[in-house]
Amino acid sequence: MASESNSRNGVQVDNTLQSICYNRGSLKLLDQRKLPLETIYLVIQDATDGWNAIRDMVVRGAPAIAIAAALSLAVEVSNLKDFSGTSDYAASFISIKLEYLVSSRPTAVNLADAATKLREVVLKAAAASTESEAVFQAYIEAAELMLKDDVASNKAIGSYGASFIQQHLENSKRFSVLTHCNTGSLATAGYGTALGVIRALHAKGVLERAYCTETRPFNQGSRLTAFELVHENIPATLIADSAAAALMKDGRVSAVIVGADRVASNGDTANKIGTYSLALCANYHKIPFYVAAPLTSIDLSLSSGEEIIIEERSPKELLNSRGGLGEQIAASGICVWNPAFDVTPANLIAGIITEKGVITRTAADAFDIQDFIEKTATLSLA
Ligand code: MRU
């Protein structure tokens, strides 16, 4: 991965920050480890560069990981010079690379979901033509569509979420929300999921203030969400993760909105470590707790959150400053447990905001996500 220092090229789209800069045959990823102090883009030439960028947190956030992985392989196949082989061979070349990309980070399902869909596309193309070029072309177009679709999906999440929350907090004209980790433009192709809802509330003029947690140990909140909120001129306050309970007790939060890395079919949700604590605190203080995520974050193959594999990251993220990138700050020799995500049980979640609407509890006080997906299958985005 080569770097391009202080590039301003493509930093903004529609006045939002852009982490993925793509043109056919070329991909640059904003190095999120360097934000907010430096704006550096890394040039991604192939699936290996994509895998490393995801593993090393150059790009992070469930939707952005999926799109960056898909596009890293699109760039590789666009620039293939001397591929000789049949369409079946091209399809298996792509399938192997997709499997490799999925191994970069295990918890977010969006990447595995994208790989399954892209594999179907290339198998179909291989069945329809003997030319490898037809398979590569079909792959590139499908990967590019994912980039485009994600922004539309996030805008729909923002719109449904803002209207729903406004209706449910009808007693308050203006209100404040708390969010965790980074779910904004940097974590997606643009606009964001939970942060997209916050942006939509702000655009409607009903947002008093957004509170964002630091999100230790990698500080996605203080480095990335705070950066996005300032960039968008949204009234915002940063808090330490450990200040959330006190903030709720003070009555300063009307709702909590977070993103998701994987939602099981019963609604149990894996998201950034610390999400579960926030849900417990919100429940105690009778504050509604919402998850905002595209349908690609739902994994109907899992009956509950107990089946979700939680990624454990390097002890260095806790032992050293700047999420492991800076100097040592913890005592030498101490053992570390560093799960990157936790699972919030469905019974602590008031609603799951998707691009097709908000999934709420049934009369039996449970989420019926399968039913929601079936009923909204033909619905186009708002
Ligand atoms: O480890 P990260 O930074 O990839 O974790 C990101 C999160 O947990 C986000 O909340 C989630 O991926 C949703 S992003 C729209």
mmCIF file of C-alpha atoms and ligand atoms in Angstrom:
data_model
loop_
_atom_site.group_PDB
_atom_site.id
_atom_site.type_symbol
_atom_site.label_atom_id
_atom_site.label_comp_id
_atom_site.label_asym_id
_atom_site.label_seq_id
_atom_site.Cartn_x
_atom_site.Cartn_y
_atom_site.Cartn_z
ATOM 1 C CA MET A 1 0.000 0.000 0.000
ATOM 2 C CA ALA A 2 1.560 3.278 -1.086
ATOM 3 C CA SER A 3 0.533 6.481 0.672
ATOM 4 C CA GLU A 4 -0.467 9.845 -0.731
ATOM 5 C CA SER A 5 0.203 12.483 1.889
ATOM 6 C CA ASN A 6 -2.257 15.184 2.734
ATOM 7 C CA SER A 7 -4.320 14.549 -0.343
ATOM 8 C CA ARG A 8 -7.449 16.685 -0.415
ATOM 9 C CA ASN A 9 -8.665 14.856 -3.498
ATOM 10 C CA GLY A 10 -12.067 13.381 -2.805
ATOM 11 C CA VAL A 11 -12.181 14.183 0.911
ATOM 12 C CA GLN A 12 -15.699 15.548 0.592
ATOM 13 C CA VAL A 13 -18.812 14.310 -1.170
ATOM 14 C CA ASP A 14 -22.052 16.255 -0.632
ATOM 15 C CA ASN A 15 -20.252 18.033 2.194
ATOM 16 C CA THR A 16 -19.596 14.649 3.894
ATOM 17 C CA LEU A 17 -16.248 13.007 4.507
ATOM 18 C CA GLN A 18 -15.244 10.258 2.134
ATOM 19 C CA SER A 19 -13.184 7.286 3.220
ATOM 20 C CA ILE A 20 -13.376 5.364 -0.069
ATOM 21 C CA CYS A 21 -12.185 7.101 -3.258
ATOM 22 C CA TYR A 22 -12.848 4.886 -6.246
ATOM 23 C CA ASN A 23 -12.661 5.229 -9.999
ATOM 24 C CA ARG A 24 -12.562 2.165 -12.207
ATOM 25 C CA GLY A 25 -9.060 0.661 -11.877
ATOM 26 C CA SER A 26 -8.070 2.864 -8.933
ATOM 27 C CA LEU A 27 -8.891 2.783 -5.217
ATOM 28 C CA LYS A 28 -7.655 4.995 -2.398
ATOM 29 C CA LEU A 29 -8.643 4.588 1.240
ATOM 30 C CA LEU A 30 -8.467 7.383 3.773
ATOM 31 C CA ASP A 31 -6.141 6.142 6.507
ATOM 32 C CA GLN A 32 -8.489 6.411 9.509
ATOM 33 C CA ARG A 33 -5.651 5.612 11.929
ATOM 34 C CA LYS A 34 -4.202 9.035 11.168
ATOM 35 C CA LEU A 35 -7.408 11.036 11.631
ATOM 36 C CA PRO A 36 -8.193 13.648 12.808
ATOM 37 C CA LEU A 37 -4.712 15.133 12.578
ATOM 38 C CA GLU A 38 -3.608 13.983 9.135
ATOM 39 C CA THR A 39 -5.480 13.312 5.903
ATOM 40 C CA ILE A 40 -3.570 10.580 4.124
ATOM 41 C CA TYR A 41 -4.911 8.288 1.432
ATOM 42 C CA LEU A 42 -3.422 4.846 0.845
ATOM 43 C CA VAL A 43 -3.389 3.437 -2.664
ATOM 44 C CA ILE A 44 -4.963 -0.028 -2.786
ATOM 45 C CA GLN A 45 -3.879 -2.107 -5.751
ATOM 46 C CA ASP A 46 -5.237 -5.553 -5.046
ATOM 47 C CA ALA A 47 -7.050 -7.870 -2.621
ATOM 48 C CA THR A 48 -3.905 -8.264 -0.485
ATOM 49 C CA ASP A 49 -3.727 -4.486 0.010
ATOM 50 C CA GLY A 50 -7.466 -4.529 0.804
ATOM 51 C CA TRP A 51 -7.060 -7.337 3.366
ATOM 52 C CA ASN A 52 -4.215 -5.496 5.112
ATOM 53 C CA ALA A 53 -6.096 -2.185 5.131
ATOM 54 C CA ILE A 54 -9.092 -3.845 6.808
ATOM 55 C CA ARG A 55 -7.067 -5.869 9.310
ATOM 56 C CA ASP A 56 -4.928 -2.834 10.261
ATOM 57 C CA MET A 57 -7.985 -0.531 10.656
ATOM 58 C CA VAL A 58 -7.069 1.829 7.797
ATOM 59 C CA VAL A 59 -10.731 1.344 6.912
ATOM 60 C CA ARG A 60 -13.277 0.120 9.472
ATOM 61 C CA GLY A 61 -17.008 0.081 10.104
ATOM 62 C CA ALA A 62 -19.108 -2.811 8.818
ATOM 63 C CA PRO A 63 -20.419 -1.342 5.516
ATOM 64 C CA ALA A 64 -17.106 0.356 4.627
ATOM 65 C CA ILE A 65 -15.172 -2.873 5.227
ATOM 66 C CA ALA A 66 -17.443 -4.772 2.807
ATOM 67 C CA ILE A 67 -17.244 -2.140 0.076
ATOM 68 C CA ALA A 68 -13.482 -1.579 0.430
ATOM 69 C CA ALA A 69 -12.883 -5.342 0.186
ATOM 70 C CA ALA A 70 -15.105 -5.697 -2.897
ATOM 71 C CA LEU A 71 -13.470 -2.722 -4.616
ATOM 72 C CA SER A 72 -9.913 -3.831 -3.800
ATOM 73 C CA LEU A 73 -10.590 -6.963 -5.817
ATOM 74 C CA ALA A 74 -12.367 -4.937 -8.532
ATOM 75 C CA VAL A 75 -9.177 -2.888 -8.935
ATOM 76 C CA GLU A 76 -7.072 -6.044 -9.074
ATOM 77 C CA VAL A 77 -9.185 -7.607 -11.831
ATOM 78 C CA SER A 78 -9.451 -4.295 -13.738
ATOM 79 C CA ASN A 79 -5.692 -4.161 -13.972
ATOM 80 C CA LEU A 80 -5.036 -7.855 -14.710
ATOM 81 C CA LYS A 81 -2.779 -7.912 -17.760
ATOM 82 C CA ASP A 82 -2.134 -11.523 -18.618
ATOM 83 C CA PHE A 83 -5.009 -13.625 -17.325
ATOM 84 C CA SER A 84 -5.454 -16.632 -19.527
ATOM 85 C CA GLY A 85 -8.213 -19.040 -18.703
ATOM 86 C CA THR A 86 -11.859 -19.823 -19.110
ATOM 87 C CA SER A 87 -14.761 -18.022 -17.490
ATOM 88 C CA ASP A 88 -15.000 -20.838 -14.916
ATOM 89 C CA TYR A 89 -11.378 -20.301 -14.019
ATOM 90 C CA ALA A 90 -12.001 -16.541 -13.665
ATOM 91 C CA ALA A 91 -14.990 -17.251 -11.381
ATOM 92 C CA SER A 92 -12.926 -19.534 -9.160
ATOM 93 C CA PHE A 93 -10.055 -16.960 -9.114
ATOM 94 C CA ILE A 94 -12.537 -14.379 -7.778
ATOM 95 C CA SER A 95 -14.171 -16.797 -5.311
ATOM 96 C CA ILE A 96 -10.821 -17.675 -3.720
ATOM 97 C CA LYS A 97 -9.897 -13.997 -3.367
ATOM 98 C CA LEU A 98 -13.308 -13.230 -1.820
ATOM 99 C CA GLU A 99 -12.875 -16.005 0.723
ATOM 100 C CA TYR A 100 -9.487 -14.554 1.614
ATOM 101 C CA LEU A 101 -10.953 -11.048 2.025
ATOM 102 C CA VAL A 102 -13.704 -12.367 4.336
ATOM 103 C CA SER A 103 -10.992 -13.701 6.664
ATOM 104 C CA SER A 104 -9.711 -10.158 7.395
ATOM 105 C CA ARG A 105 -12.200 -9.423 10.213
ATOM 106 C CA PRO A 106 -14.773 -11.939 11.455
ATOM 107 C CA THR A 107 -17.559 -10.097 13.308
ATOM 108 C CA ALA A 108 -19.178 -7.739 10.776
ATOM 109 C CA VAL A 109 -21.443 -9.803 8.526
ATOM 110 C CA ASN A 110 -21.636 -7.205 5.735
ATOM 111 C CA LEU A 111 -18.346 -8.432 4.253
ATOM 112 C CA ALA A 112 -19.437 -12.083 4.203
ATOM 113 C CA ASP A 113 -22.814 -11.031 2.801
ATOM 114 C CA ALA A 114 -21.139 -8.981 0.024
ATOM 115 C CA ALA A 115 -18.830 -11.904 -0.807
ATOM 116 C CA THR A 116 -21.788 -14.299 -1.124
ATOM 117 C CA LYS A 117 -23.645 -11.926 -3.439
ATOM 118 C CA LEU A 118 -20.550 -11.247 -5.567
ATOM 119 C CA ARG A 119 -19.815 -14.973 -5.820
ATOM 120 C CA GLU A 120 -23.353 -15.517 -7.146
ATOM 121 C CA VAL A 121 -22.797 -12.787 -9.745
ATOM 122 C CA VAL A 122 -19.583 -14.334 -11.080
ATOM 123 C CA LEU A 123 -20.995 -17.871 -11.123
ATOM 124 C CA LYS A 124 -23.949 -16.608 -13.153
ATOM 125 C CA ALA A 125 -21.629 -14.734 -15.535
ATOM 126 C CA ALA A 126 -19.451 -17.834 -15.946
ATOM 127 C CA ALA A 127 -22.504 -19.921 -16.776
ATOM 128 C CA ALA A 128 -23.564 -17.413 -19.434
ATOM 129 C CA SER A 129 -20.208 -16.957 -21.199
ATOM 130 C CA THR A 130 -16.942 -18.809 -21.795
ATOM 131 C CA GLU A 131 -14.922 -15.555 -21.770
ATOM 132 C CA SER A 132 -13.079 -14.675 -18.554
ATOM 133 C CA GLU A 133 -13.475 -11.010 -19.484
ATOM 134 C CA ALA A 134 -17.277 -11.288 -19.104
ATOM 135 C CA VAL A 135 -16.854 -12.626 -15.558
ATOM 136 C CA PHE A 136 -14.444 -9.847 -14.579
ATOM 137 C CA GLN A 137 -16.715 -7.210 -16.068
ATOM 138 C CA ALA A 138 -19.739 -8.574 -14.182
ATOM 139 C CA TYR A 139 -17.739 -8.608 -10.940
ATOM 140 C CA ILE A 140 -16.516 -5.020 -11.362
ATOM 141 C CA GLU A 141 -19.991 -3.707 -12.102
ATOM 142 C CA ALA A 142 -21.529 -5.527 -9.113
ATOM 143 C CA ALA A 143 -18.816 -4.230 -6.749
ATOM 144 C CA GLU A 144 -19.316 -0.683 -8.051
ATOM 145 C CA LEU A 145 -23.069 -0.970 -7.485
ATOM 146 C CA MET A 146 -22.447 -1.797 -3.815
ATOM 147 C CA LEU A 147 -20.651 1.541 -3.397
ATOM 148 C CA LYS A 148 -23.573 3.405 -4.950
ATOM 149 C CA ASP A 149 -26.311 1.478 -3.133
ATOM 150 C CA ASP A 150 -24.789 2.001 0.312
ATOM 151 C CA VAL A 151 -25.232 5.788 0.240
ATOM 152 C CA ALA A 152 -28.894 5.460 -0.819
ATOM 153 C CA SER A 153 -29.454 2.872 1.900
ATOM 154 C CA ASN A 154 -27.914 5.111 4.574
ATOM 155 C CA LYS A 155 -30.006 8.098 3.543
ATOM 156 C CA ALA A 156 -33.142 5.944 3.871
ATOM 157 C CA ILE A 157 -31.998 4.757 7.340
ATOM 158 C CA GLY A 158 -31.498 8.410 8.334
ATOM 159 C CA SER A 159 -34.914 9.418 7.111
ATOM 160 C CA TYR A 160 -36.849 6.486 8.669
ATOM 161 C CA GLY A 161 -34.894 6.789 11.918
ATOM 162 C CA ALA A 162 -35.362 10.529 12.328
ATOM 163 C CA SER A 163 -39.137 10.350 11.678
ATOM 164 C CA PHE A 164 -39.586 7.366 13.999
ATOM 165 C CA ILE A 165 -37.621 8.897 16.858
ATOM 166 C CA GLN A 166 -39.369 12.231 16.446
ATOM 167 C CA GLN A 167 -42.764 10.508 16.681
ATOM 168 C CA HIS A 168 -41.746 8.512 19.742
ATOM 169 C CA LEU A 169 -40.283 11.489 21.565
ATOM 170 C CA GLU A 170 -43.283 13.661 20.758
ATOM 171 C CA ASN A 171 -43.265 15.304 24.181
ATOM 172 C CA SER A 172 -39.957 16.969 23.516
ATOM 173 C CA LYS A 173 -39.613 19.515 20.704
ATOM 174 C CA ARG A 174 -35.821 19.233 20.641
ATOM 175 C CA PHE A 175 -33.787 16.434 22.132
ATOM 176 C CA SER A 176 -30.290 15.054 22.602
ATOM 177 C CA VAL A 177 -28.990 11.655 21.592
ATOM 178 C CA LEU A 178 -25.961 9.604 22.551
ATOM 179 C CA THR A 179 -23.997 7.491 20.082
ATOM 180 C CA HIS A 180 -21.034 5.121 20.311
ATOM 181 C CA CYS A 181 -18.106 4.265 18.036
ATOM 182 C CA ASN A 182 -18.175 5.721 14.507
ATOM 183 C CA THR A 183 -21.059 4.947 12.177
ATOM 184 C CA GLY A 184 -20.801 7.956 9.898
ATOM 185 C CA SER A 185 -19.471 8.688 6.425
ATOM 186 C CA LEU A 186 -16.146 7.178 7.423
ATOM 187 C CA ALA A 187 -17.708 3.831 8.354
ATOM 188 C CA THR A 188 -19.813 3.593 5.189
ATOM 189 C CA ALA A 189 -19.730 4.722 1.563
ATOM 190 C CA GLY A 190 -21.202 8.025 2.800
ATOM 191 C CA TYR A 191 -23.798 9.635 5.140
ATOM 192 C CA GLY A 192 -23.697 6.898 7.784
ATOM 193 C CA THR A 193 -26.154 4.702 9.702
ATOM 194 C CA ALA A 194 -26.626 5.754 13.359
ATOM 195 C CA LEU A 195 -24.769 8.965 12.578
ATOM 196 C CA GLY A 196 -26.971 9.269 9.486
ATOM 197 C CA VAL A 197 -30.017 9.311 11.783
ATOM 198 C CA ILE A 198 -28.331 12.031 13.871
ATOM 199 C CA ARG A 199 -27.623 14.031 10.712
ATOM 200 C CA ALA A 200 -31.256 13.670 9.641
ATOM 201 C CA LEU A 201 -32.502 14.791 13.098
ATOM 202 C CA HIS A 202 -30.200 17.803 12.855
ATOM 203 C CA ALA A 203 -31.455 18.596 9.340
ATOM 204 C CA LYS A 204 -35.052 18.535 10.671
ATOM 205 C CA GLY A 205 -34.062 21.071 13.320
ATOM 206 C CA VAL A 206 -35.043 18.812 16.239
ATOM 207 C CA LEU A 207 -31.587 17.812 17.495
ATOM 208 C CA GLU A 208 -30.498 19.698 20.583
ATOM 209 C CA ARG A 209 -27.123 17.972 20.872
ATOM 210 C CA ALA A 210 -25.312 14.778 19.924
ATOM 211 C CA TYR A 211 -23.139 13.176 22.577
ATOM 212 C CA CYS A 212 -20.415 10.829 21.380
ATOM 213 C CA THR A 213 -18.338 8.479 23.494
ATOM 214 C CA GLU A 214 -14.562 8.264 23.147
ATOM 215 C CA THR A 215 -14.938 4.543 22.325
ATOM 216 C CA ARG A 216 -11.835 3.150 23.968
ATOM 217 C CA PRO A 217 -9.456 1.612 23.157
ATOM 218 C CA PHE A 218 -9.303 2.607 19.482
ATOM 219 C CA ASN A 219 -11.077 5.936 20.016
ATOM 220 C CA GLN A 220 -13.329 5.807 16.974
ATOM 221 C CA GLY A 221 -15.610 8.229 18.853
ATOM 222 C CA SER A 222 -13.124 10.915 19.849
ATOM 223 C CA ARG A 223 -11.104 10.730 16.646
ATOM 224 C CA LEU A 224 -13.705 9.979 13.968
ATOM 225 C CA THR A 225 -17.252 10.703 15.177
ATOM 226 C CA ALA A 226 -16.178 13.946 16.860
ATOM 227 C CA PHE A 227 -14.383 14.886 13.616
ATOM 228 C CA GLU A 228 -17.508 14.208 11.542
ATOM 229 C CA LEU A 229 -19.810 16.056 13.946
ATOM 230 C CA VAL A 230 -17.569 19.129 13.955
ATOM 231 C CA HIS A 231 -17.251 18.921 10.161
ATOM 232 C CA GLU A 232 -21.070 18.866 9.854
ATOM 233 C CA ASN A 233 -21.544 21.737 12.346
ATOM 234 C CA ILE A 234 -23.770 19.541 14.509
ATOM 235 C CA PRO A 235 -23.847 20.688 18.168
ATOM 236 C CA ALA A 236 -21.896 17.908 19.839
ATOM 237 C CA THR A 237 -20.141 16.954 23.070
ATOM 238 C CA LEU A 238 -17.526 14.272 23.597
ATOM 239 C CA ILE A 239 -17.713 12.180 26.769
ATOM 240 C CA ALA A 240 -15.509 9.486 28.276
ATOM 241 C CA ASP A 241 -17.101 6.048 27.892
ATOM 242 C CA SER A 242 -17.389 5.880 31.662
ATOM 243 C CA ALA A 243 -19.404 9.146 31.791
ATOM 244 C CA ALA A 244 -22.410 7.698 29.923
ATOM 245 C CA ALA A 245 -24.319 6.510 33.013
ATOM 246 C CA ALA A 246 -23.897 9.884 34.735
ATOM 247 C CA LEU A 247 -25.027 11.691 31.577
ATOM 248 C CA MET A 248 -28.193 9.572 31.454
ATOM 249 C CA LYS A 249 -28.837 10.041 35.177
ATOM 250 C CA ASP A 250 -28.588 13.817 34.642
ATOM 251 C CA GLY A 251 -31.475 13.544 32.147
ATOM 252 C CA ARG A 252 -29.382 14.852 29.291
ATOM 253 C CA VAL A 253 -30.057 11.996 26.842
ATOM 254 C CA SER A 254 -33.429 11.302 25.180
ATOM 255 C CA ALA A 255 -32.321 8.320 23.090
ATOM 256 C CA VAL A 256 -29.251 6.191 22.354
ATOM 257 C CA ILE A 257 -28.531 5.280 18.716
ATOM 258 C CA VAL A 258 -25.757 2.880 17.722
ATOM 259 C CA GLY A 259 -24.757 0.895 14.650
ATOM 260 C CA ALA A 260 -24.338 -2.849 14.241
ATOM 261 C CA ASP A 261 -21.797 -5.317 12.970
ATOM 262 C CA ARG A 262 -24.117 -8.320 12.978
ATOM 263 C CA VAL A 263 -27.746 -8.705 14.014
ATOM 264 C CA ALA A 264 -28.950 -12.252 14.751
ATOM 265 C CA SER A 265 -32.452 -13.305 13.669
ATOM 266 C CA ASN A 266 -33.857 -12.684 17.161
ATOM 267 C CA GLY A 267 -32.481 -9.097 17.199
ATOM 268 C CA ASP A 268 -29.438 -9.688 19.420
ATOM 269 C CA THR A 269 -26.859 -7.237 18.084
ATOM 270 C CA ALA A 270 -23.056 -7.288 17.984
ATOM 271 C CA ASN A 271 -21.524 -3.829 17.925
ATOM 272 C CA LYS A 272 -18.444 -2.036 19.238
ATOM 273 C CA ILE A 273 -17.339 -3.051 22.726
ATOM 274 C CA GLY A 274 -19.179 -0.901 25.268
ATOM 275 C CA THR A 275 -22.500 -0.974 23.396
ATOM 276 C CA TYR A 276 -23.922 -3.536 25.829
ATOM 277 C CA SER A 277 -23.029 -1.329 28.828
ATOM 278 C CA LEU A 278 -24.797 1.607 27.181
ATOM 279 C CA ALA A 279 -27.897 -0.520 26.546
ATOM 280 C CA LEU A 280 -27.979 -1.627 30.200
ATOM 281 C CA CYS A 281 -27.615 1.966 31.406
ATOM 282 C CA ALA A 282 -30.288 3.178 28.981
ATOM 283 C CA ASN A 283 -32.658 0.445 30.158
ATOM 284 C CA TYR A 284 -32.120 1.402 33.806
ATOM 285 C CA HIS A 285 -32.822 5.056 33.020
ATOM 286 C CA LYS A 286 -35.820 4.211 30.760
ATOM 287 C CA ILE A 287 -34.173 5.765 27.709
ATOM 288 C CA PRO A 288 -34.969 4.135 24.330
ATOM 289 C CA PHE A 289 -32.020 2.336 22.777
ATOM 290 C CA TYR A 290 -32.023 2.037 18.948
ATOM 291 C CA VAL A 291 -29.833 0.113 16.522
ATOM 292 C CA ALA A 292 -29.457 1.607 13.028
ATOM 293 C CA ALA A 293 -28.155 -0.780 10.372
ATOM 294 C CA PRO A 294 -28.702 -1.820 6.768
ATOM 295 C CA LEU A 295 -30.368 -5.185 6.120
ATOM 296 C CA THR A 296 -26.929 -6.453 5.014
ATOM 297 C CA SER A 297 -25.981 -6.389 8.741
ATOM 298 C CA ILE A 298 -28.651 -8.985 9.535
ATOM 299 C CA ASP A 299 -27.589 -12.621 9.719
ATOM 300 C CA LEU A 300 -30.702 -14.775 9.601
ATOM 301 C CA SER A 301 -28.555 -17.914 9.816
ATOM 302 C CA LEU A 302 -27.938 -17.167 13.507
ATOM 303 C CA SER A 303 -30.761 -17.788 15.935
ATOM 304 C CA SER A 304 -29.204 -15.642 18.659
ATOM 305 C CA GLY A 305 -26.227 -13.470 19.481
ATOM 306 C CA GLU A 306 -24.538 -16.329 21.295
ATOM 307 C CA GLU A 307 -23.464 -17.671 17.913
ATOM 308 C CA ILE A 308 -21.695 -14.457 16.858
ATOM 309 C CA ILE A 309 -17.910 -14.738 16.699
ATOM 310 C CA ILE A 310 -16.369 -11.825 18.549
ATOM 311 C CA GLU A 311 -13.033 -10.599 17.231
ATOM 312 C CA GLU A 312 -10.291 -10.184 19.819
ATOM 313 C CA ARG A 313 -7.687 -7.626 18.871
ATOM 314 C CA SER A 314 -4.085 -7.039 19.829
ATOM 315 C CA PRO A 315 -3.255 -6.300 23.525
ATOM 316 C CA LYS A 316 -1.240 -3.366 22.163
ATOM 317 C CA GLU A 317 -4.493 -1.418 21.677
ATOM 318 C CA LEU A 318 -4.726 -1.215 25.500
ATOM 319 C CA LEU A 319 -1.066 -1.307 26.431
ATOM 320 C CA ASN A 320 -0.091 1.639 24.226
ATOM 321 C CA SER A 321 -1.605 5.052 23.613
ATOM 322 C CA ARG A 322 -3.499 5.945 20.425
ATOM 323 C CA GLY A 323 -5.175 2.544 20.223
ATOM 324 C CA GLY A 324 -1.835 0.750 20.130
ATOM 325 C CA LEU A 325 -0.065 3.088 17.714
ATOM 326 C CA GLY A 326 1.631 5.284 20.339
ATOM 327 C CA GLU A 327 3.928 4.873 23.340
ATOM 328 C CA GLN A 328 3.457 2.302 26.136
ATOM 329 C CA ILE A 329 1.045 3.464 28.845
ATOM 330 C CA ALA A 330 0.154 0.290 30.775
ATOM 331 C CA ALA A 331 2.321 -1.654 33.207
ATOM 332 C CA SER A 332 4.641 -4.151 31.517
ATOM 333 C CA GLY A 333 3.644 -7.770 32.118
ATOM 334 C CA ILE A 334 -0.099 -7.191 32.647
ATOM 335 C CA CYS A 335 -2.461 -9.625 30.862
ATOM 336 C CA VAL A 336 -5.010 -8.082 28.485
ATOM 337 C CA TRP A 337 -8.480 -9.087 27.248
ATOM 338 C CA ASN A 338 -9.457 -6.975 24.257
ATOM 339 C CA PRO A 339 -12.718 -8.010 22.570
ATOM 340 C CA ALA A 340 -13.520 -5.549 19.759
ATOM 341 C CA PHE A 341 -17.293 -6.082 20.038
ATOM 342 C CA ASP A 342 -19.989 -7.183 22.470
ATOM 343 C CA VAL A 343 -23.531 -8.470 22.027
ATOM 344 C CA THR A 344 -26.542 -6.480 23.208
ATOM 345 C CA PRO A 345 -29.536 -8.744 23.857
ATOM 346 C CA ALA A 346 -32.648 -7.949 21.840
ATOM 347 C CA ASN A 347 -34.712 -7.260 24.970
ATOM 348 C CA LEU A 348 -32.673 -4.086 25.551
ATOM 349 C CA ILE A 349 -33.304 -2.779 22.015
ATOM 350 C CA ALA A 350 -36.376 -0.605 21.329
ATOM 351 C CA GLY A 351 -36.154 -0.705 17.535
ATOM 352 C CA ILE A 352 -33.898 -1.647 14.624
ATOM 353 C CA ILE A 353 -33.786 1.143 12.049
ATOM 354 C CA THR A 354 -33.183 -0.148 8.518
ATOM 355 C CA GLU A 355 -33.357 1.265 4.984
ATOM 356 C CA LYS A 356 -36.810 -0.328 4.595
ATOM 357 C CA GLY A 357 -38.286 0.984 7.845
ATOM 358 C CA VAL A 358 -38.046 0.392 11.583
ATOM 359 C CA ILE A 359 -38.338 -3.130 12.972
ATOM 360 C CA THR A 360 -40.292 -2.931 16.209
ATOM 361 C CA ARG A 361 -41.418 -5.545 18.695
ATOM 362 C CA THR A 362 -44.390 -7.765 17.905
ATOM 363 C CA ALA A 363 -47.303 -8.335 20.283
ATOM 364 C CA ALA A 364 -45.231 -11.193 21.727
ATOM 365 C CA ASP A 365 -42.574 -8.577 22.644
ATOM 366 C CA ALA A 366 -39.957 -10.011 20.266
ATOM 367 C CA PHE A 367 -38.481 -8.970 16.911
ATOM 368 C CA ASP A 368 -39.693 -10.888 13.880
ATOM 369 C CA ILE A 369 -36.933 -9.853 11.516
ATOM 370 C CA GLN A 370 -37.589 -12.585 8.964
ATOM 371 C CA ASP A 371 -41.197 -11.433 8.620
ATOM 372 C CA PHE A 372 -40.096 -7.781 8.243
ATOM 373 C CA ILE A 373 -37.639 -8.710 5.488
ATOM 374 C CA GLU A 374 -40.273 -10.709 3.615
ATOM 375 C CA LYS A 375 -42.898 -7.968 3.910
ATOM 376 C CA THR A 376 -40.551 -5.207 2.731
ATOM 377 C CA ALA A 377 -38.752 -7.217 0.039
ATOM 378 C CA THR A 378 -40.408 -5.419 -2.868
ATOM 379 C CA LEU A 379 -40.298 -1.993 -1.253
ATOM 380 C CA SER A 380 -37.940 0.429 -3.033
ATOM 381 C CA LEU A 381 -35.895 2.867 -0.969
ATOM 382 C CA ALA A 382 -37.632 6.039 0.230
HETATM 383 O O1 MRU B 1 -13.923 -1.954 14.922
HETATM 384 P P1 MRU B 1 -14.733 -1.048 14.053
HETATM 385 O O2 MRU B 1 -14.310 0.375 14.121
HETATM 386 O O3 MRU B 1 -14.831 -1.585 12.628
HETATM 387 O O4 MRU B 1 -16.200 -1.134 14.676
HETATM 388 C C1 MRU B 1 -17.230 -0.404 14.062
HETATM 389 C C2 MRU B 1 -18.538 -0.534 14.749
HETATM 390 O O5 MRU B 1 -18.698 -1.257 15.723
HETATM 391 C C3 MRU B 1 -19.694 0.181 14.115
HETATM 392 O O6 MRU B 1 -20.617 0.577 15.081
HETATM 393 C C4 MRU B 1 -20.396 -0.751 13.116
HETATM 394 O O7 MRU B 1 -19.474 -1.357 12.266
HETATM 395 C C5 MRU B 1 -21.411 -0.026 12.306
HETATM 396 S S1 MRU B 1 -20.666 1.110 11.154
HETATM 397 C C6 MRU B 1 -21.924 1.800 10.267
#
